[in-house]
Short mmCIF file of C-alpha atoms in Angstrom, two decimals:
data_model
loop_
_atom_site.label_atom_id
_atom_site.label_comp_id
_atom_site.label_asym_id
_atom_site.label_seq_id
_atom_site.Cartn_x
_atom_site.Cartn_y
_atom_site.Cartn_z
CA UNK P 151 0.07 -0.07 0.13
CA UNK P 152 1.39 3.38 -1.00
CA UNK P 153 2.13 5.76 1.90
CA UNK P 154 3.45 9.54 1.93
CA UNK P 155 6.47 9.68 4.18
CA UNK P 156 8.87 12.40 5.26
CA UNK P 157 12.42 11.44 4.13
CA UNK P 158 15.55 12.49 5.90
CA UNK P 159 14.28 12.49 9.53
CA UNK P 160 16.13 10.27 11.81
CA UNK P 161 13.87 10.64 15.03
CA UNK P 162 10.50 8.66 15.16
CA UNK P 163 7.79 11.23 15.67
CA UNK P 164 4.26 11.76 14.89
CA UNK P 165 2.66 14.79 13.29
CA UNK P 166 1.26 15.69 16.78
CA UNK P 167 4.39 15.42 18.44
CA UNK P 168 5.92 17.75 15.94
CA UNK P 169 2.96 20.08 16.22
CA UNK P 170 3.33 20.16 19.96
CA UNK P 171 7.17 21.28 19.70
CA UNK P 172 5.86 24.32 17.84
CA UNK P 173 4.66 27.46 19.65
CA UNK P 174 0.75 27.40 20.26
CA UNK P 175 -1.06 29.06 17.40
CA UNK P 176 -4.63 30.08 17.34
CA UNK P 177 -4.50 30.32 13.39
CA UNK P 178 -3.63 33.97 12.86
CA UNK P 179 -3.45 34.95 9.29
CA UNK P 180 0.20 35.65 7.86
CA UNK P 181 0.63 39.29 7.26
CA UNK P 182 1.23 39.43 3.50
CA UNK P 183 0.89 42.18 0.96
CA UNK P 184 -1.17 40.34 -1.52
CA UNK P 185 -2.69 43.70 -2.82
CA UNK P 186 0.65 45.25 -3.35
CA UNK P 187 0.72 44.43 -7.04
CA UNK P 188 -2.36 46.39 -7.55
CA UNK P 189 -0.67 49.42 -5.97
CA UNK P 190 2.37 49.20 -8.23
CA UNK P 191 2.73 51.69 -11.05
CA UNK P 192 1.59 50.28 -14.57
CA UNK P 193 4.39 48.49 -16.56
CA UNK P 194 4.96 48.94 -20.27
CA UNK P 195 3.32 46.35 -22.35
CA UNK P 196 6.68 44.75 -23.24
CA UNK P 197 7.71 44.48 -19.61
CA UNK P 198 7.17 41.45 -17.48
CA UNK P 199 4.53 41.71 -14.69
CA UNK P 200 5.89 42.92 -11.31
CA UNK P 201 7.02 40.10 -9.06
CA UNK P 202 4.55 38.88 -6.42
CA UNK P 203 5.47 39.40 -2.83
CA UNK P 204 6.85 36.08 -1.38
CA UNK P 205 4.89 34.72 1.60
CA UNK P 206 6.74 33.16 4.73
CA UNK P 207 7.59 29.43 4.41
CA UNK P 208 6.25 27.62 7.43
CA UNK P 209 7.04 24.06 8.47
CA UNK P 210 4.41 21.47 7.95
CA UNK P 211 3.59 20.59 11.49
CA UNK P 212 2.77 24.43 12.12
CA UNK P 213 0.51 24.40 8.94
CA UNK P 214 -1.19 21.34 10.06
CA UNK P 215 -1.82 23.00 13.61
CA UNK P 216 -3.23 26.10 11.90
CA UNK P 217 -5.64 23.91 9.75
CA UNK P 218 -6.97 21.89 12.66
CA UNK P 219 -7.33 25.13 14.97
CA UNK P 220 -9.29 27.04 12.17
CA UNK P 221 -11.35 23.54 11.29
CA UNK P 222 -12.09 23.32 15.16
CA UNK P 223 -13.17 26.90 15.21
CA UNK P 224 -15.50 26.20 12.24
CA UNK P 225 -16.99 23.28 13.96
CA UNK P 226 -17.74 25.29 16.96
CA UNK P 227 -19.85 27.82 15.08
CA UNK P 228 -21.51 25.02 12.85
CA UNK P 229 -25.04 24.01 13.69
CA UNK P 230 -24.97 20.29 14.21
CA UNK P 231 -26.90 18.22 11.82
CA UNK P 232 -27.56 14.66 11.56
CA UNK P 233 -28.95 12.22 9.05
CA UNK P 234 -30.46 8.67 8.79
CA UNK P 235 -29.12 6.21 6.22
CA UNK P 236 -31.02 3.83 3.90
CA UNK P 237 -28.92 0.71 4.57
CA UNK P 238 -26.83 -0.81 7.31
CA UNK P 239 -23.71 -0.84 4.95
CA UNK P 240 -24.03 2.97 4.81
CA UNK P 241 -23.48 3.14 8.66
CA UNK P 242 -20.11 1.82 8.60
CA UNK P 243 -17.35 4.41 9.36
CA UNK P 244 -19.96 7.15 10.05
CA UNK P 245 -19.93 9.17 13.47
CA UNK P 246 -22.79 8.64 15.77
CA UNK P 247 -24.86 11.82 16.28
CA UNK P 248 -26.28 10.87 19.61
CA UNK P 249 -26.25 8.09 22.13
CA UNK P 250 -28.06 5.10 20.94
CA UNK P 251 -29.70 3.11 23.86
CA UNK P 252 -31.22 -0.20 24.07
CA UNK P 253 -35.03 0.12 24.28
CA UNK P 254 -37.18 -1.70 26.90
CA UNK P 255 -36.90 -4.61 27.96
CA UNK P 256 -33.42 -5.00 26.70
CA UNK P 257 -31.95 -8.07 25.25
CA UNK P 258 -32.97 -10.67 25.44
CA UNK P 259 -36.58 -9.81 25.65
CA UNK P 260 -37.59 -13.23 26.97
CA UNK P 261 -36.40 -15.77 29.59
CA UNK P 262 -34.34 -18.25 27.55
CA UNK P 263 -33.04 -21.71 28.28
CA UNK P 264 -29.22 -22.14 28.50
CA UNK P 265 -29.41 -25.88 28.16
CA UNK P 266 -31.17 -28.77 26.43
CA UNK P 267 -33.37 -30.03 29.10
CA UNK P 268 -36.61 -29.68 31.07
CA UNK P 269 -38.23 -26.60 32.19
CA UNK P 270 -39.59 -27.04 35.85
CA UNK P 271 -41.27 -24.86 38.58
CA UNK P 272 -39.05 -24.84 41.57
CA UNK P 273 -42.05 -24.29 43.93
CA UNK P 274 -43.31 -27.87 42.78
CA UNK P 275 -40.18 -29.38 44.57
CA UNK P 276 -41.23 -28.25 48.08
CA UNK P 277 -43.09 -31.49 49.05
CA UNK P 278 -40.29 -33.50 47.52
CA UNK P 279 -37.51 -31.63 49.46
CA UNK P 280 -39.44 -32.32 52.75
CA UNK P 281 -39.86 -35.97 52.05
CA UNK P 282 -36.24 -36.29 51.10
CA UNK P 283 -34.97 -34.69 54.09
CA UNK P 284 -36.60 -37.22 56.25
CA UNK P 285 -34.77 -40.16 54.70
CA UNK P 286 -31.83 -42.14 55.85
CA UNK P 287 -28.75 -42.06 53.71
CA UNK P 288 -29.52 -45.57 52.31
CA UNK P 289 -33.16 -44.58 51.58
CA UNK P 290 -32.08 -41.47 49.66
CA UNK P 291 -30.16 -43.73 47.22
CA UNK P 292 -33.55 -45.20 46.19
CA UNK P 293 -35.63 -42.07 46.20
CA UNK P 294 -37.40 -41.47 42.96
CA UNK P 295 -37.97 -37.89 41.67
CA UNK P 296 -40.26 -37.68 38.53
CA UNK P 297 -42.06 -35.12 36.58
CA UNK P 298 -44.95 -35.47 34.28
CA UNK P 299 -43.83 -34.42 30.65
CA UNK P 300 -46.69 -32.01 29.63
CA UNK P 301 -45.19 -30.31 26.60
CA UNK P 302 -42.21 -29.42 24.38
CA UNK P 303 -40.70 -25.95 23.44
CA UNK P 304 -37.97 -25.55 20.66
CA UNK P 305 -35.83 -22.60 19.66
CA UNK P 306 -37.84 -20.30 17.57
CA UNK P 307 -41.32 -21.23 19.11
CA UNK P 308 -43.23 -18.28 20.79
CA UNK P 309 -44.15 -20.41 23.67
CA UNK P 310 -45.32 -23.89 24.79
CA UNK P 311 -48.90 -23.26 23.86
CA UNK P 312 -51.62 -25.14 25.83
CA UNK P 313 -49.91 -26.87 28.81
CA UNK P 314 -51.70 -29.69 30.53
CA UNK P 315 -52.17 -29.34 34.21
CA UNK P 316 -50.10 -31.71 36.55
CA UNK P 317 -48.83 -31.79 40.27
CA UNK P 318 -45.13 -31.68 39.00
CA UNK P 319 -44.96 -30.84 35.39
CA UNK P 320 -41.98 -30.48 33.22
CA UNK P 321 -41.47 -29.20 29.53
CA UNK P 322 -39.04 -30.49 27.25
CA UNK P 323 -37.07 -27.35 26.06
CA UNK P 324 -34.02 -26.74 23.74
CA UNK P 325 -31.17 -24.16 24.06
CA UNK P 326 -32.36 -20.74 23.33
CA UNK P 327 -35.96 -21.44 23.54
CA UNK P 328 -38.47 -19.41 25.35
CA UNK P 329 -38.98 -20.51 28.87
CA UNK P 330 -42.84 -20.75 29.26
CA UNK P 331 -44.52 -18.46 31.69
CA UNK P 332 -44.68 -19.86 35.29
CA UNK P 333 -41.50 -22.08 34.67
CA UNK P 334 -38.38 -20.64 36.49
CA UNK P 335 -35.67 -23.11 35.93
CA UNK P 336 -34.27 -25.86 33.69
CA UNK P 337 -32.86 -29.32 34.65
CA UNK P 338 -30.11 -30.37 32.10
CA UNK P 339 -31.03 -33.27 29.92
CA UNK P 340 -27.89 -35.09 31.26
CA UNK P 341 -29.29 -35.38 34.63
CA UNK P 342 -32.53 -37.07 33.54
CA UNK P 343 -33.79 -40.22 31.95
CA UNK P 344 -37.12 -40.63 30.00
CA UNK P 345 -39.26 -43.72 31.71
CA UNK P 346 -41.80 -43.51 29.10
CA UNK P 347 -43.48 -40.96 26.71
CA UNK P 348 -45.09 -38.93 29.62
CA UNK P 349 -42.64 -39.34 32.52
CA UNK P 350 -39.17 -37.89 33.18
CA UNK P 351 -37.15 -39.31 36.06
CA UNK P 352 -34.00 -37.61 37.57
CA UNK P 353 -30.86 -39.84 37.60
CA UNK P 354 -30.48 -40.98 41.24
CA UNK P 355 -26.98 -39.36 41.54
CA UNK P 356 -28.50 -35.94 40.70
CA UNK P 357 -31.64 -35.99 42.83
CA UNK P 358 -30.11 -34.05 45.71
CA UNK P 359 -28.81 -31.23 43.38
CA UNK P 360 -32.06 -31.02 41.27
CA UNK P 361 -34.00 -30.72 44.69
CA UNK P 362 -31.67 -27.85 45.58
CA UNK P 363 -32.48 -26.05 42.16
CA UNK P 364 -32.95 -22.30 42.83
CA UNK P 365 -35.24 -20.17 40.43
CA UNK P 366 -33.51 -19.00 37.14
CA UNK P 367 -31.03 -21.92 37.20
CA UNK P 368 -29.88 -22.47 33.59
CA UNK P 369 -32.07 -19.59 32.43
CA UNK P 370 -30.98 -16.35 30.78
CA UNK P 371 -33.20 -13.72 32.20
CA UNK P 372 -34.79 -10.83 30.29
CA UNK P 373 -32.12 -8.04 29.61
CA UNK P 374 -29.23 -10.11 30.82
CA UNK P 375 -26.96 -9.46 27.70
CA UNK P 376 -28.10 -5.81 27.18
CA UNK P 377 -29.96 -3.99 29.92
CA UNK P 378 -32.65 -1.55 28.85
CA UNK P 379 -31.38 2.05 28.58
CA UNK P 380 -27.78 0.92 28.16
CA UNK P 381 -25.76 2.66 25.46
CA UNK P 382 -24.85 0.39 22.53
CA UNK P 383 -23.36 3.24 20.43
CA UNK P 384 -22.19 6.48 21.99
CA UNK P 385 -22.35 9.97 20.57
CA UNK P 386 -19.24 10.61 18.35
CA UNK P 387 -18.30 6.99 18.06
CA UNK P 388 -17.35 5.76 14.68
CA UNK P 389 -19.79 3.02 13.69
CA UNK P 390 -18.03 -0.44 13.42
CA UNK P 391 -19.63 -3.70 12.33
CA UNK P 392 -20.16 -4.71 16.02
CA UNK P 393 -22.23 -1.51 16.53
CA UNK P 394 -24.49 -2.64 13.59
CA UNK P 395 -24.82 -6.01 15.22
CA UNK P 396 -25.83 -4.45 18.55
CA UNK P 397 -28.41 -2.17 17.16
CA UNK P 398 -29.85 -5.03 15.30
CA UNK P 399 -29.89 -7.21 18.26
CA UNK P 400 -31.72 -4.79 20.62
CA UNK P 401 -34.40 -4.42 18.02
CA UNK P 402 -33.59 -0.81 16.77
CA UNK P 403 -34.61 0.31 13.15
CA UNK P 404 -32.29 1.95 10.85
CA UNK P 405 -34.43 5.15 11.08
CA UNK P 406 -33.48 5.18 14.98
CA UNK P 407 -29.75 5.47 14.31
CA UNK P 408 -28.72 9.14 13.59
CA UNK P 409 -25.21 9.86 12.18
CA UNK P 410 -23.39 12.91 11.67
CA UNK P 411 -23.96 14.49 8.17
CA UNK P 412 -20.86 14.19 6.03
CA UNK P 413 -18.95 17.32 4.98
CA UNK P 414 -19.23 18.20 1.34
CA UNK P 415 -15.98 18.89 -0.22
CA UNK P 416 -15.67 20.41 -3.77
CA UNK P 417 -12.76 19.79 -6.21
CA UNK P 418 -11.88 22.44 -8.88
CA UNK P 419 -9.13 22.44 -11.40
CA UNK P 420 -7.89 25.64 -12.79
CA UNK P 421 -5.85 26.24 -15.96
CA UNK P 422 -6.17 27.02 -19.64
CA UNK P 423 -4.12 24.18 -20.76
CA UNK P 424 -6.60 21.56 -19.12
CA UNK P 425 -9.08 19.23 -20.90
CA UNK P 426 -11.21 16.70 -19.21
CA UNK P 427 -9.84 13.31 -18.69
CA UNK P 428 -11.40 10.10 -19.85
CA UNK P 429 -12.93 11.94 -22.81
CA UNK P 430 -12.88 10.81 -26.46
CA UNK P 431 -9.51 9.03 -27.49
CA UNK P 432 -8.47 11.78 -29.70
CA UNK P 433 -5.38 13.96 -29.85
CA UNK P 434 -5.87 16.87 -27.45
CA UNK P 435 -3.50 19.14 -29.35
CA UNK P 436 -0.16 20.75 -28.33
CA UNK P 437 -0.23 22.84 -25.28
CA UNK P 438 -3.16 20.85 -23.62
CA UNK P 439 -2.83 18.18 -21.07
CA UNK P 440 -5.54 16.16 -19.47
CA UNK P 441 -6.91 17.05 -16.06
CA UNK P 442 -5.70 14.41 -13.86
CA UNK P 443 -5.91 16.20 -10.56
CA UNK P 444 -9.81 16.18 -10.48
CA UNK P 445 -10.44 12.38 -10.96
CA UNK P 446 -7.43 11.68 -8.74
CA UNK P 447 -8.58 13.79 -5.88
CA UNK P 448 -12.18 12.95 -6.09
CA UNK P 449 -11.38 9.27 -5.84
CA UNK P 450 -8.85 9.88 -3.23
CA UNK P 451 -11.32 11.71 -1.03
CA UNK P 452 -14.05 9.10 -1.83
CA UNK P 453 -11.71 6.46 -0.33
CA UNK P 454 -11.51 8.34 3.07
CA UNK P 455 -15.18 7.62 3.91
CA UNK P 456 -15.32 10.95 5.78
CA UNK P 457 -16.81 13.31 3.20
CA UNK P 458 -19.02 13.57 0.08
CA UNK P 459 -16.72 14.72 -2.88
CA UNK P 460 -18.47 17.12 -5.38
CA UNK P 461 -17.03 17.49 -8.90
CA UNK P 462 -16.73 21.46 -9.74
CA UNK P 463 -15.05 20.97 -13.14
CA UNK P 464 -12.41 23.10 -14.60
CA UNK P 465 -12.25 26.83 -14.86
CA UNK P 466 -10.05 28.94 -16.99
CA UNK P 467 -7.40 31.10 -15.24
CA UNK P 468 -8.12 34.18 -17.51
CA UNK P 469 -10.82 35.72 -15.72
CA UNK P 470 -10.69 35.96 -11.86
CA UNK P 471 -14.07 37.47 -11.57
CA UNK P 472 -15.79 34.61 -13.40
CA UNK P 473 -13.84 32.18 -11.00
CA UNK P 474 -14.93 34.11 -8.02
CA UNK P 475 -18.74 33.88 -9.14
CA UNK P 476 -18.70 30.21 -9.74
CA UNK P 477 -16.93 29.60 -6.48
CA UNK P 478 -19.29 32.07 -4.57
CA UNK P 479 -22.31 29.94 -5.90
CA UNK P 480 -20.73 26.69 -4.82
CA UNK P 481 -19.97 27.99 -1.47
CA UNK P 482 -22.86 30.22 -0.58
CA UNK P 483 -25.59 30.18 -3.19
CA UNK P 484 -29.06 30.34 -1.58
CA UNK P 485 -30.57 28.45 -4.50
CA UNK P 486 -28.25 25.50 -3.65
CA UNK P 487 -29.28 23.48 -0.66
CA UNK P 488 -26.15 21.51 -0.60
CA UNK P 489 -23.26 24.06 -0.71
CA UNK P 490 -19.90 22.54 -0.14
CA UNK P 491 -18.14 22.86 3.29
CA UNK P 492 -14.66 22.60 2.15
CA UNK P 493 -12.89 23.48 -1.23
CA UNK P 494 -9.93 22.11 -2.90
CA UNK P 495 -8.51 23.82 -5.87
CA UNK P 496 -5.42 22.79 -7.93
CA UNK P 497 -3.19 25.19 -9.72
CA UNK P 498 -3.04 28.96 -9.94
CA UNK P 499 -1.26 29.33 -6.57
CA UNK P 500 2.56 29.88 -7.60
CA UNK P 501 4.31 32.97 -8.62
CA UNK P 502 3.26 33.19 -12.21
CA UNK P 503 1.28 35.78 -14.01
CA UNK P 504 -1.83 33.29 -14.38
CA UNK P 505 -1.36 32.28 -10.67
CA UNK P 506 -4.50 34.14 -9.38
CA UNK P 507 -6.24 31.81 -7.12
CA UNK P 508 -5.08 33.34 -3.93
CA UNK P 509 -6.26 36.85 -5.19
CA UNK P 510 -9.55 35.33 -6.11
CA UNK P 511 -10.23 33.99 -2.45
CA UNK P 512 -8.65 37.12 -0.52
CA UNK P 513 -9.69 40.04 -2.76
CA UNK P 514 -12.79 38.64 -4.54
CA UNK P 515 -14.31 36.66 -1.79
CA UNK P 516 -12.97 38.56 1.44
CA UNK P 517 -11.01 35.44 2.49
CA UNK P 518 -8.41 35.32 5.43
CA UNK P 519 -5.05 34.04 4.13
CA UNK P 520 -3.46 31.78 7.00
CA UNK P 521 -0.43 30.44 5.04
CA UNK P 522 0.72 30.58 1.58
CA UNK P 523 4.05 28.50 1.44
CA UNK P 524 5.06 25.13 3.39
CA UNK P 525 8.64 24.07 3.90
CA UNK P 526 8.18 20.78 2.09
CA UNK P 527 8.77 19.07 -1.22
CA UNK P 528 6.51 18.76 -3.12
CA UNK P 529 3.81 21.08 -2.25
CA UNK P 530 5.45 24.24 -1.20
CA UNK P 531 2.98 26.72 -2.67
CA UNK P 532 0.01 25.11 -0.70
CA UNK P 533 -2.37 27.90 0.49
CA UNK P 534 -4.84 27.77 3.18
CA UNK P 535 -7.80 30.25 3.53
CA UNK P 536 -10.92 30.79 5.49
CA UNK P 537 -13.98 32.64 4.38
CA UNK P 538 -16.49 33.90 7.04
CA UNK P 539 -19.98 35.12 6.41
CA UNK P 540 -22.89 35.62 8.72
CA UNK P 541 -26.18 33.85 8.09
CA UNK P 542 -29.58 35.74 8.11
CA UNK P 543 -29.80 34.67 11.71
CA UNK P 544 -26.40 36.39 12.46
CA UNK P 545 -24.69 32.88 12.89
CA UNK P 546 -21.07 32.70 11.64
CA UNK P 547 -20.68 30.30 8.64
CA UNK P 548 -17.09 29.33 7.73
CA UNK P 549 -15.74 27.79 4.49
CA UNK P 550 -12.22 26.02 4.57
CA UNK P 551 -10.20 26.49 1.41
CA UNK P 552 -7.14 24.49 0.34
CA UNK P 553 -5.57 26.04 -2.75
CA UNK P 554 -2.98 23.11 -3.89
CA UNK P 555 -0.23 23.03 -6.59
CA UNK P 556 -1.19 21.80 -9.97
CA UNK P 557 1.41 19.11 -9.80
CA UNK P 558 -0.49 15.89 -9.30
CA UNK P 559 2.09 14.49 -6.87
CA UNK P 560 1.90 17.66 -4.93
CA UNK P 561 -1.92 17.81 -4.75
CA UNK P 562 -2.21 14.18 -3.85
CA UNK P 563 0.40 14.58 -0.99
CA UNK P 564 -0.97 17.77 0.46
CA UNK P 565 -4.53 16.35 0.37
CA UNK P 566 -3.27 13.38 2.44
CA UNK P 567 -1.25 15.61 4.92
CA UNK P 568 -3.72 18.47 5.42
CA UNK P 569 -7.11 17.82 3.98
CA UNK P 570 -7.75 14.45 5.30
CA UNK P 571 -7.05 15.58 9.07
CA UNK P 572 -9.33 18.33 8.45
CA UNK P 573 -12.11 16.21 7.18
CA UNK P 574 -11.77 13.58 10.02
CA UNK P 575 -12.03 16.44 12.60
CA UNK P 576 -15.22 17.71 11.10
CA UNK P 577 -16.60 14.20 10.70
CA UNK P 578 -15.63 13.07 14.18
CA UNK P 579 -16.36 16.09 16.26
CA UNK P 580 -19.57 16.43 18.45
CA UNK P 581 -21.26 19.52 20.09
CA UNK P 582 -19.91 20.59 23.33
CA UNK P 583 -20.82 22.78 26.25
CA UNK P 584 -17.17 24.21 26.45
CA UNK P 585 -16.36 27.85 25.62
CA UNK P 586 -15.03 28.48 22.23
CA UNK P 587 -11.22 28.50 23.03
CA UNK P 588 -11.47 25.31 25.16
CA UNK P 589 -13.21 23.59 22.43
CA UNK P 590 -10.86 24.68 19.68
CA UNK P 591 -7.73 23.70 21.53
CA UNK P 592 -9.16 20.37 22.62
CA UNK P 593 -10.14 19.74 18.91
CA UNK P 594 -6.96 20.62 17.46
CA UNK P 595 -4.90 18.73 20.17
CA UNK P 596 -6.85 15.58 19.89
CA UNK P 597 -7.43 15.44 16.15
CA UNK P 598 -6.51 12.23 14.16
CA UNK P 599 -3.29 13.01 12.40
CA UNK P 600 -0.84 10.58 10.50
CA UNK P 601 1.33 8.37 12.68
CA UNK P 602 5.03 7.82 11.51
CA UNK P 603 6.98 4.66 11.67
CA UNK P 604 10.72 4.10 11.38
CA UNK P 605 11.74 2.50 7.91
CA UNK P 606 14.90 1.48 6.38
CA UNK P 607 15.31 2.54 2.82
CA UNK P 608 15.69 -0.36 0.43
CA UNK P 609 17.85 1.89 -1.87
CA UNK P 610 19.47 5.29 -1.76
CA UNK P 611 17.63 8.21 -2.92
CA UNK P 612 18.95 11.92 -3.60
CA UNK P 613 17.27 14.33 -1.16
CA UNK P 614 16.62 18.10 -1.49
CA UNK P 615 19.05 19.69 0.90
CA UNK P 616 16.74 22.70 1.64
CA UNK P 617 13.29 21.24 2.26
CA UNK P 618 12.01 18.05 3.94
CA UNK P 619 10.69 15.86 1.20
CA UNK P 620 7.51 13.69 1.16
CA UNK P 621 8.04 10.73 -0.91
CA UNK P 622 5.48 7.90 -1.93
CA UNK P 623 6.86 4.53 -0.58
CA UNK P 624 5.59 0.94 -0.55
CA UNK P 625 6.15 -0.27 3.06
CA UNK P 626 7.00 -4.02 3.82
CA UNK P 627 7.06 -5.33 7.20
CA UNK P 628 10.10 -7.93 7.71
CA UNK P 629 11.07 -9.62 10.85
CA UNK P 630 14.25 -8.28 12.57
CA UNK P 631 17.21 -10.13 13.97
CA UNK P 632 15.89 -9.70 17.40
CA UNK P 633 13.15 -12.37 16.90
CA UNK P 634 10.16 -13.04 15.03
CA UNK P 635 8.07 -10.53 17.24
CA UNK P 636 10.18 -7.72 16.22
CA UNK P 637 9.40 -5.86 12.87
CA UNK P 638 10.93 -3.12 10.89
CA UNK P 639 9.77 -1.52 7.70
CA UNK P 640 11.43 -1.16 4.30
#
């Protein structure tokens, strides 16, 4: 399985460890002069455009901390919403929106036999106990304890039906079958012998133990496995197959199970040079390339299971106002009931004349730029922006924007490093009574991030001397010399 790994580090760390070694950030935006270009005097038509101001280059752990902090802040102001699903397969991997409790009377909802044997009424043994207690040791060896066989109940039956009256009745019962009303114990079949079709006798060596039978012996009482009111799926817990089984076992319906709404994430490619991938098998012409980022990221995001990817197509990088209009509709349009919560764009964020995406988001959409360069390879120009607006009711609504490089490797790696933890945090978080800063700090500090493992390179590679590199690798676990229980990775 392919993984993204940082190459060149000799210390075993996790993203969280690296994040915690950095100063605490609350996600302040980076002070950049993104509008300086507009203030510059016009250049002659034959002159190159003025250079864009370079943004500070920040380490990846700090970038991740900023993303998680701003994501947690977005969640705090977000109105919690939940949905039901149409099949149990769709429950897997979803976050529970509320505590799911077992209804009355719990599970089992009937008294069930633990053994194959005979259901009896322990009160019917009182006379026999008295008589047996008066006997000598030798007389007890010949004491006969028998029951009248008055019915049969098998697993799956809803009861014994009409039961004949008798002074000391017994009902043949199989494991898991319903213990009939009025009967409160089961005698295992190994302790009995059938004398005829209507009489069951206790084996002489077991007479004393059967006479000592207490109510509910060899009976599973109502609610013994799962008590009524007990939580079978906690709020915020990720649904696993065992939760599906428990919900089914206590008799819940699919409509009773509420899960958090999955965040919708839009994927947009930018560039005049792009043509749709998987089109007609014709030559696309010089200067044109297939758009591989969009299908790659849509499938990559779908594989995470924590979001609903939305294809926003390709836009030209000629007209920033048209891009702003398209994105404004995708993010905020009142006519669209399913706006995206997170947006990923590829291309248009480097230093070139056509790289206009940061300008679109900051100038055209009043976004807040948090960082615009990361100290990594590939993916240095990765940009993170938030856009806040107030609803008609005055509530703050936030959109999270990841403007990624157009290089497919960069786009894929940065999606894995930054976008996936963002989506996990949105998907996993639940409402809280904490104040905003406590909620944000807790969410960012306890978010799911990528773990790192120490691995030995199978061959030498040439590293960039200036930036940490993130390389795609195939991990193979091999036994070490210290024994079969010790493993290393290659």
